[in-house]
């Protein structure tokens, strides 16, 4: 085998390896693009620490009025990607609280405190403070999650940006 | 850069598959054109 043939063989091998690597990267990128948002979404809806038996939970987006009717005092947790915060501790029941989700998905968890004393008939001041607390806590959680989400977005878009080149080489090989 | 949180996972996969397909077709077309030129 001459020097020229040897060089061509080596170049062909390198080309094949590069194509395989690019095709694998493209497949991995698509898999990551599929799985990463799902992972983030799943973490957002996990039960908060210390809440063993939530009687109600649900997801919501943007501003939404959450109404909870129960005969007993409850603990309400508001969760985002950044974690969970207790919105209000043992308010009067039934009650309504307005929660605004700055960075969807958000979720709300409610635990009934059956051992606590019965609530008074009404306590609007406590509800109002609960709304303010929920707003500031949600804002902090959203700002904390914003940085990590932006980095994740850059990573996923960088993967996607490699896909046309990977497709180009695979297409040229298949022709 | 579009916000990924505004897209569903299905949308992201669709975008990824779309850009890969565009590149794939471009590679195919270029390879066939080169073969045509050689034949001519």
PDB file of C-alpha atoms in Angstrom:
ATOM      1  CA  UNK A   1       0.000   0.000   0.000  1.00  0.00           C
ATOM      2  CA  UNK A   2       1.433   3.329  -1.026  1.00  0.00           C
ATOM      3  CA  UNK A   3       1.631   6.436   1.055  1.00  0.00           C
ATOM      4  CA  UNK A   4      -1.244   8.053  -0.810  1.00  0.00           C
ATOM      5  CA  UNK A   5      -3.525   5.037  -0.319  1.00  0.00           C
ATOM      6  CA  UNK A   6      -2.609   4.856   3.347  1.00  0.00           C
ATOM      7  CA  UNK A   7      -3.449   8.535   3.803  1.00  0.00           C
ATOM      8  CA  UNK A   8      -6.787   8.060   2.036  1.00  0.00           C
ATOM      9  CA  UNK A   9      -7.616   5.056   4.206  1.00  0.00           C
ATOM     10  CA  UNK A  10      -6.806   6.965   7.369  1.00  0.00           C
ATOM     11  CA  UNK A  11      -8.853   9.928   6.185  1.00  0.00           C
ATOM     12  CA  UNK A  12     -11.770   7.603   5.451  1.00  0.00           C
ATOM     13  CA  UNK A  13     -11.542   6.054   8.894  1.00  0.00           C
ATOM     14  CA  UNK A  14     -11.456   9.453  10.570  1.00  0.00           C
ATOM     15  CA  UNK A  15     -14.458  10.519   8.499  1.00  0.00           C
ATOM     16  CA  UNK A  16     -16.436   7.418   9.492  1.00  0.00           C
ATOM     17  CA  UNK A  17     -15.609   7.892  13.172  1.00  0.00           C
ATOM     18  CA  UNK A  18     -16.566  11.560  13.002  1.00  0.00           C
ATOM     19  CA  UNK A  19     -19.866  10.700  11.345  1.00  0.00           C
ATOM     20  CA  UNK A  20     -20.648   8.115  14.011  1.00  0.00           C
ATOM     21  CA  UNK A  21     -19.800  10.585  16.769  1.00  0.00           C
ATOM     22  CA  UNK A  22     -21.929  13.301  15.188  1.00  0.00           C
ATOM     23  CA  UNK A  23     -24.845  10.931  14.689  1.00  0.00           C
ATOM     24  CA  UNK A  24     -24.545   9.809  18.306  1.00  0.00           C
ATOM     25  CA  UNK A  25     -24.390  13.419  19.480  1.00  0.00           C
ATOM     26  CA  UNK A  26     -27.485  14.231  17.451  1.00  0.00           C
ATOM     27  CA  UNK A  27     -29.369  11.320  18.964  1.00  0.00           C
ATOM     28  CA  UNK A  28     -28.187  12.255  22.448  1.00  0.00           C
ATOM     29  CA  UNK A  29     -29.201  15.864  21.918  1.00  0.00           C
ATOM     30  CA  UNK A  30     -32.684  14.878  20.873  1.00  0.00           C
ATOM     31  CA  UNK A  31     -32.942  12.570  23.867  1.00  0.00           C
ATOM     32  CA  UNK A  32     -31.710  15.315  26.200  1.00  0.00           C
ATOM     33  CA  UNK A  33     -34.102  17.813  24.672  1.00  0.00           C
ATOM     34  CA  UNK A  34     -36.899  15.358  25.393  1.00  0.00           C
ATOM     35  CA  UNK A  35     -35.877  14.301  28.887  1.00  0.00           C
ATOM     36  CA  UNK A  36     -34.551  17.507  30.485  1.00  0.00           C
ATOM     37  CA  UNK A  37     -37.791  19.511  30.377  1.00  0.00           C
ATOM     38  CA  UNK A  38     -39.633  16.453  31.639  1.00  0.00           C
ATOM     39  CA  UNK A  39     -37.195  16.167  34.543  1.00  0.00           C
ATOM     40  CA  UNK A  40     -37.622  19.820  35.455  1.00  0.00           C
ATOM     41  CA  UNK A  41     -41.376  19.456  35.263  1.00  0.00           C
ATOM     42  CA  UNK A  42     -41.343  16.330  37.453  1.00  0.00           C
ATOM     43  CA  UNK A  43     -39.224  18.034  40.126  1.00  0.00           C
ATOM     44  CA  UNK A  44     -41.618  20.953  40.220  1.00  0.00           C
ATOM     45  CA  UNK A  45     -44.508  18.695  41.135  1.00  0.00           C
ATOM     46  CA  UNK A  46     -42.841  16.586  43.800  1.00  0.00           C
ATOM     47  CA  UNK A  47     -44.386  16.750  47.267  1.00  0.00           C
ATOM     48  CA  UNK A  48     -42.711  19.309  49.552  1.00  0.00           C
ATOM     49  CA  UNK A  49     -40.685  18.042  52.488  1.00  0.00           C
ATOM     50  CA  UNK A  50     -42.734  17.358  55.562  1.00  0.00           C
ATOM     51  CA  UNK A  51     -46.053  17.091  53.748  1.00  0.00           C
ATOM     52  CA  UNK A  52     -47.005  13.483  54.236  1.00  0.00           C
ATOM     53  CA  UNK A  53     -50.659  13.450  53.293  1.00  0.00           C
ATOM     54  CA  UNK A  54     -51.733  16.315  51.071  1.00  0.00           C
ATOM     55  CA  UNK A  55     -55.490  16.409  50.676  1.00  0.00           C
ATOM     56  CA  UNK A  56     -55.287  18.440  47.526  1.00  0.00           C
ATOM     57  CA  UNK A  57     -52.738  19.391  44.974  1.00  0.00           C
ATOM     58  CA  UNK A  58     -52.761  20.788  41.494  1.00  0.00           C
ATOM     59  CA  UNK A  59     -50.804  22.750  38.954  1.00  0.00           C
ATOM     60  CA  UNK A  60     -51.672  26.141  37.615  1.00  0.00           C
ATOM     61  CA  UNK A  61     -50.223  28.929  35.506  1.00  0.00           C
ATOM     62  CA  UNK A  62     -50.106  32.711  35.830  1.00  0.00           C
ATOM     63  CA  UNK A  63     -52.550  34.352  38.225  1.00  0.00           C
ATOM     64  CA  UNK A  64     -55.162  32.044  39.594  1.00  0.00           C
ATOM     65  CA  UNK A  65     -57.462  32.119  42.573  1.00  0.00           C
ATOM     66  CA  UNK A  66     -57.068  28.947  44.581  1.00  0.00           C
ATOM     67  CA  UNK A  67     -60.102  28.119  46.698  1.00  0.00           C
ATOM     68  CA  UNK A  68     -59.852  25.564  49.469  1.00  0.00           C
ATOM     69  CA  UNK A  69     -62.836  24.389  51.458  1.00  0.00           C
ATOM     70  CA  UNK A  70     -62.164  22.353  54.552  1.00  0.00           C
ATOM     71  CA  UNK A  71     -63.602  21.997  58.015  1.00  0.00           C
ATOM     72  CA  UNK A  72     -60.186  22.118  59.636  1.00  0.00           C
ATOM     73  CA  UNK A  73     -57.180  24.456  59.519  1.00  0.00           C
ATOM     74  CA  UNK A  74     -54.744  23.670  56.771  1.00  0.00           C
ATOM     75  CA  UNK A  75     -51.171  24.231  55.740  1.00  0.00           C
ATOM     76  CA  UNK A  76     -50.778  25.510  52.187  1.00  0.00           C
ATOM     77  CA  UNK A  77     -47.525  25.059  50.271  1.00  0.00           C
ATOM     78  CA  UNK A  78     -46.686  26.871  47.063  1.00  0.00           C
ATOM     79  CA  UNK A  79     -44.094  25.127  44.897  1.00  0.00           C
ATOM     80  CA  UNK A  80     -42.079  26.167  41.859  1.00  0.00           C
ATOM     81  CA  UNK A  81     -38.881  24.890  40.271  1.00  0.00           C
ATOM     82  CA  UNK A  82     -36.995  26.730  43.029  1.00  0.00           C
ATOM     83  CA  UNK A  83     -38.663  24.785  45.834  1.00  0.00           C
ATOM     84  CA  UNK A  84     -41.637  25.018  48.128  1.00  0.00           C
ATOM     85  CA  UNK A  85     -42.657  27.618  50.677  1.00  0.00           C
ATOM     86  CA  UNK A  86     -45.456  27.497  53.221  1.00  0.00           C
ATOM     87  CA  UNK A  87     -47.941  30.126  52.122  1.00  0.00           C
ATOM     88  CA  UNK A  88     -50.028  30.195  55.264  1.00  0.00           C
ATOM     89  CA  UNK A  89     -50.124  28.240  58.486  1.00  0.00           C
ATOM     90  CA  UNK A  90     -53.508  27.201  59.834  1.00  0.00           C
ATOM     91  CA  UNK A  91     -55.745  29.911  58.373  1.00  0.00           C
ATOM     92  CA  UNK A  92     -59.453  30.002  58.870  1.00  0.00           C
ATOM     93  CA  UNK A  93     -61.387  27.623  56.728  1.00  0.00           C
ATOM     94  CA  UNK A  94     -62.804  27.797  54.160  1.00  0.00           C
ATOM     95  CA  UNK A  95     -60.633  30.454  52.578  1.00  0.00           C
ATOM     96  CA  UNK A  96     -59.350  31.689  49.245  1.00  0.00           C
ATOM     97  CA  UNK A  97     -55.807  32.675  48.367  1.00  0.00           C
ATOM     98  CA  UNK A  98     -54.612  34.284  45.162  1.00  0.00           C
ATOM     99  CA  UNK A  99     -51.342  32.802  43.893  1.00  0.00           C
ATOM    100  CA  UNK A 100     -49.481  34.021  40.851  1.00  0.00           C
ATOM    101  CA  UNK A 101     -47.123  31.703  39.039  1.00  0.00           C
ATOM    102  CA  UNK A 102     -44.223  33.724  37.602  1.00  0.00           C
ATOM    103  CA  UNK A 103     -42.363  30.750  36.191  1.00  0.00           C
ATOM    104  CA  UNK A 104     -44.656  27.861  35.269  1.00  0.00           C
ATOM    105  CA  UNK A 105     -45.075  25.091  36.232  1.00  0.00           C
ATOM    106  CA  UNK A 106     -46.240  25.830  39.749  1.00  0.00           C
ATOM    107  CA  UNK A 107     -48.169  23.682  42.167  1.00  0.00           C
ATOM    108  CA  UNK A 108     -50.080  24.120  45.384  1.00  0.00           C
ATOM    109  CA  UNK A 109     -50.268  21.557  48.176  1.00  0.00           C
ATOM    110  CA  UNK A 110     -52.669  21.558  51.071  1.00  0.00           C
ATOM    111  CA  UNK A 111     -52.487  19.518  54.260  1.00  0.00           C
ATOM    112  CA  UNK A 112     -55.328  19.338  56.698  1.00  0.00           C
ATOM    113  CA  UNK A 113     -54.441  19.785  60.354  1.00  0.00           C
ATOM    114  CA  UNK A 114     -57.025  17.619  62.046  1.00  0.00           C
ATOM    115  CA  UNK A 115     -55.403  17.980  65.460  1.00  0.00           C
ATOM    116  CA  UNK A 116     -55.528  21.772  65.502  1.00  0.00           C
ATOM    117  CA  UNK A 117     -58.369  23.673  67.216  1.00  0.00           C
ATOM    118  CA  UNK A 118     -61.363  24.683  65.063  1.00  0.00           C
ATOM    119  CA  UNK A 119     -60.830  27.928  63.113  1.00  0.00           C
ATOM    120  CA  UNK A 120     -62.720  31.143  63.813  1.00  0.00           C
ATOM    121  CA  UNK A 121     -65.541  32.158  61.524  1.00  0.00           C
ATOM    122  CA  UNK A 122     -63.476  34.552  59.441  1.00  0.00           C
ATOM    123  CA  UNK A 123     -60.100  36.225  59.447  1.00  0.00           C
ATOM    124  CA  UNK A 124     -59.703  38.418  56.364  1.00  0.00           C
ATOM    125  CA  UNK A 125     -56.541  40.140  57.641  1.00  0.00           C
ATOM    126  CA  UNK A 126     -54.753  36.814  57.862  1.00  0.00           C
ATOM    127  CA  UNK A 127     -55.822  35.965  54.338  1.00  0.00           C
ATOM    128  CA  UNK A 128     -54.481  39.257  53.077  1.00  0.00           C
ATOM    129  CA  UNK A 129     -51.081  38.677  54.684  1.00  0.00           C
ATOM    130  CA  UNK A 130     -51.040  35.193  53.228  1.00  0.00           C
ATOM    131  CA  UNK A 131     -51.490  36.641  49.737  1.00  0.00           C
ATOM    132  CA  UNK A 132     -48.591  39.063  50.231  1.00  0.00           C
ATOM    133  CA  UNK A 133     -46.385  36.298  51.610  1.00  0.00           C
ATOM    134  CA  UNK A 134     -47.231  34.074  48.661  1.00  0.00           C
ATOM    135  CA  UNK A 135     -46.372  36.812  46.173  1.00  0.00           C
ATOM    136  CA  UNK A 136     -42.950  37.615  47.653  1.00  0.00           C
ATOM    137  CA  UNK A 137     -42.064  33.941  48.164  1.00  0.00           C
ATOM    138  CA  UNK A 138     -43.025  33.103  44.610  1.00  0.00           C
ATOM    139  CA  UNK A 139     -40.955  36.006  43.312  1.00  0.00           C
ATOM    140  CA  UNK A 140     -37.868  34.806  45.203  1.00  0.00           C
ATOM    141  CA  UNK A 141     -38.357  31.235  44.043  1.00  0.00           C
ATOM    142  CA  UNK A 142     -38.841  32.368  40.446  1.00  0.00           C
ATOM    143  CA  UNK A 143     -35.695  34.519  40.428  1.00  0.00           C
ATOM    144  CA  UNK A 144     -33.664  31.673  41.905  1.00  0.00           C
ATOM    145  CA  UNK A 145     -34.914  29.258  39.288  1.00  0.00           C
ATOM    146  CA  UNK A 146     -34.409  31.744  36.447  1.00  0.00           C
ATOM    147  CA  UNK A 147     -30.612  31.429  36.420  1.00  0.00           C
ATOM    148  CA  UNK A 148     -30.502  27.657  36.286  1.00  0.00           C
ATOM    149  CA  UNK A 149     -33.257  27.551  33.690  1.00  0.00           C
ATOM    150  CA  UNK A 150     -31.414  30.037  31.455  1.00  0.00           C
ATOM    151  CA  UNK A 151     -28.265  27.896  31.616  1.00  0.00           C
ATOM    152  CA  UNK A 152     -30.299  24.809  30.750  1.00  0.00           C
ATOM    153  CA  UNK A 153     -31.894  26.626  27.813  1.00  0.00           C
ATOM    154  CA  UNK A 154     -28.475  27.610  26.450  1.00  0.00           C
ATOM    155  CA  UNK A 155     -27.274  23.991  26.731  1.00  0.00           C
ATOM    156  CA  UNK A 156     -30.306  22.583  24.934  1.00  0.00           C
ATOM    157  CA  UNK A 157     -30.211  25.204  22.168  1.00  0.00           C
ATOM    158  CA  UNK A 158     -26.489  24.582  21.715  1.00  0.00           C
ATOM    159  CA  UNK A 159     -27.251  20.888  21.221  1.00  0.00           C
ATOM    160  CA  UNK A 160     -29.999  21.702  18.767  1.00  0.00           C
ATOM    161  CA  UNK A 161     -27.660  24.033  16.858  1.00  0.00           C
ATOM    162  CA  UNK A 162     -25.364  21.085  16.110  1.00  0.00           C
ATOM    163  CA  UNK A 163     -28.176  19.030  14.617  1.00  0.00           C
ATOM    164  CA  UNK A 164     -28.259  20.550  11.102  1.00  0.00           C
ATOM    165  CA  UNK A 165     -24.535  19.854  10.701  1.00  0.00           C
ATOM    166  CA  UNK A 166     -24.964  16.304  11.983  1.00  0.00           C
ATOM    167  CA  UNK A 167     -27.891  15.841   9.602  1.00  0.00           C
ATOM    168  CA  UNK A 168     -25.854  17.228   6.730  1.00  0.00           C
ATOM    169  CA  UNK A 169     -23.037  14.730   7.207  1.00  0.00           C
ATOM    170  CA  UNK A 170     -25.397  11.802   7.745  1.00  0.00           C
ATOM    171  CA  UNK A 171     -27.383  12.772   4.638  1.00  0.00           C
ATOM    172  CA  UNK A 172     -24.231  13.068   2.555  1.00  0.00           C
ATOM    173  CA  UNK A 173     -23.148   9.637   3.763  1.00  0.00           C
ATOM    174  CA  UNK A 174     -26.508   8.014   2.995  1.00  0.00           C
ATOM    175  CA  UNK A 175     -26.694   9.423  -0.540  1.00  0.00           C
TER     176      UNK A 175
ATOM    177  CA  UNK B   1     -33.094  32.803  21.987  1.00  0.00           C
ATOM    178  CA  UNK B   2     -36.621  31.403  22.381  1.00  0.00           C
ATOM    179  CA  UNK B   3     -37.688  30.556  25.916  1.00  0.00           C
ATOM    180  CA  UNK B   4     -37.801  26.780  26.285  1.00  0.00           C
ATOM    181  CA  UNK B   5     -40.248  26.944  29.155  1.00  0.00           C
ATOM    182  CA  UNK B   6     -42.824  28.261  26.695  1.00  0.00           C
ATOM    183  CA  UNK B   7     -42.458  25.052  24.669  1.00  0.00           C
ATOM    184  CA  UNK B   8     -43.683  21.587  25.520  1.00  0.00           C
ATOM    185  CA  UNK B   9     -41.208  18.677  25.352  1.00  0.00           C
ATOM    186  CA  UNK B  10     -42.947  17.634  22.154  1.00  0.00           C
ATOM    187  CA  UNK B  11     -42.282  21.040  20.622  1.00  0.00           C
ATOM    188  CA  UNK B  12     -38.587  20.845  21.523  1.00  0.00           C
ATOM    189  CA  UNK B  13     -38.266  17.404  19.972  1.00  0.00           C
ATOM    190  CA  UNK B  14     -40.099  18.627  16.874  1.00  0.00           C
ATOM    191  CA  UNK B  15     -37.672  21.531  16.500  1.00  0.00           C
ATOM    192  CA  UNK B  16     -34.681  19.206  16.993  1.00  0.00           C
ATOM    193  CA  UNK B  17     -36.003  16.698  14.467  1.00  0.00           C
ATOM    194  CA  UNK B  18     -36.819  19.507  12.025  1.00  0.00           C
ATOM    195  CA  UNK B  19     -33.361  21.064  11.998  1.00  0.00           C
ATOM    196  CA  UNK B  20     -31.786  17.617  11.739  1.00  0.00           C
ATOM    197  CA  UNK B  21     -34.037  16.813   8.767  1.00  0.00           C
ATOM    198  CA  UNK B  22     -33.136  20.089   7.033  1.00  0.00           C
ATOM    199  CA  UNK B  23     -29.438  19.297   7.357  1.00  0.00           C
ATOM    200  CA  UNK B  24     -30.014  15.709   6.246  1.00  0.00           C
ATOM    201  CA  UNK B  25     -31.837  16.769   3.082  1.00  0.00           C
ATOM    202  CA  UNK B  26     -29.157  19.366   2.351  1.00  0.00           C
ATOM    203  CA  UNK B  27     -26.488  16.662   2.626  1.00  0.00           C
ATOM    204  CA  UNK B  28     -28.443  14.332   0.345  1.00  0.00           C
ATOM    205  CA  UNK B  29     -29.011  17.025  -2.272  1.00  0.00           C
ATOM    206  CA  UNK B  30     -25.394  18.101  -2.289  1.00  0.00           C
ATOM    207  CA  UNK B  31     -24.189  14.513  -2.650  1.00  0.00           C
ATOM    208  CA  UNK B  32     -26.570  13.827  -5.550  1.00  0.00           C
ATOM    209  CA  UNK B  33     -25.607  17.074  -7.268  1.00  0.00           C
ATOM    210  CA  UNK B  34     -21.946  16.129  -7.044  1.00  0.00           C
ATOM    211  CA  UNK B  35     -22.730  12.745  -8.588  1.00  0.00           C
ATOM    212  CA  UNK B  36     -24.648  14.459 -11.403  1.00  0.00           C
ATOM    213  CA  UNK B  37     -21.718  16.722 -12.115  1.00  0.00           C
ATOM    214  CA  UNK B  38     -19.382  13.736 -12.248  1.00  0.00           C
ATOM    215  CA  UNK B  39     -21.679  11.891 -14.643  1.00  0.00           C
ATOM    216  CA  UNK B  40     -22.012  14.931 -16.888  1.00  0.00           C
TER     217      UNK B  40
END
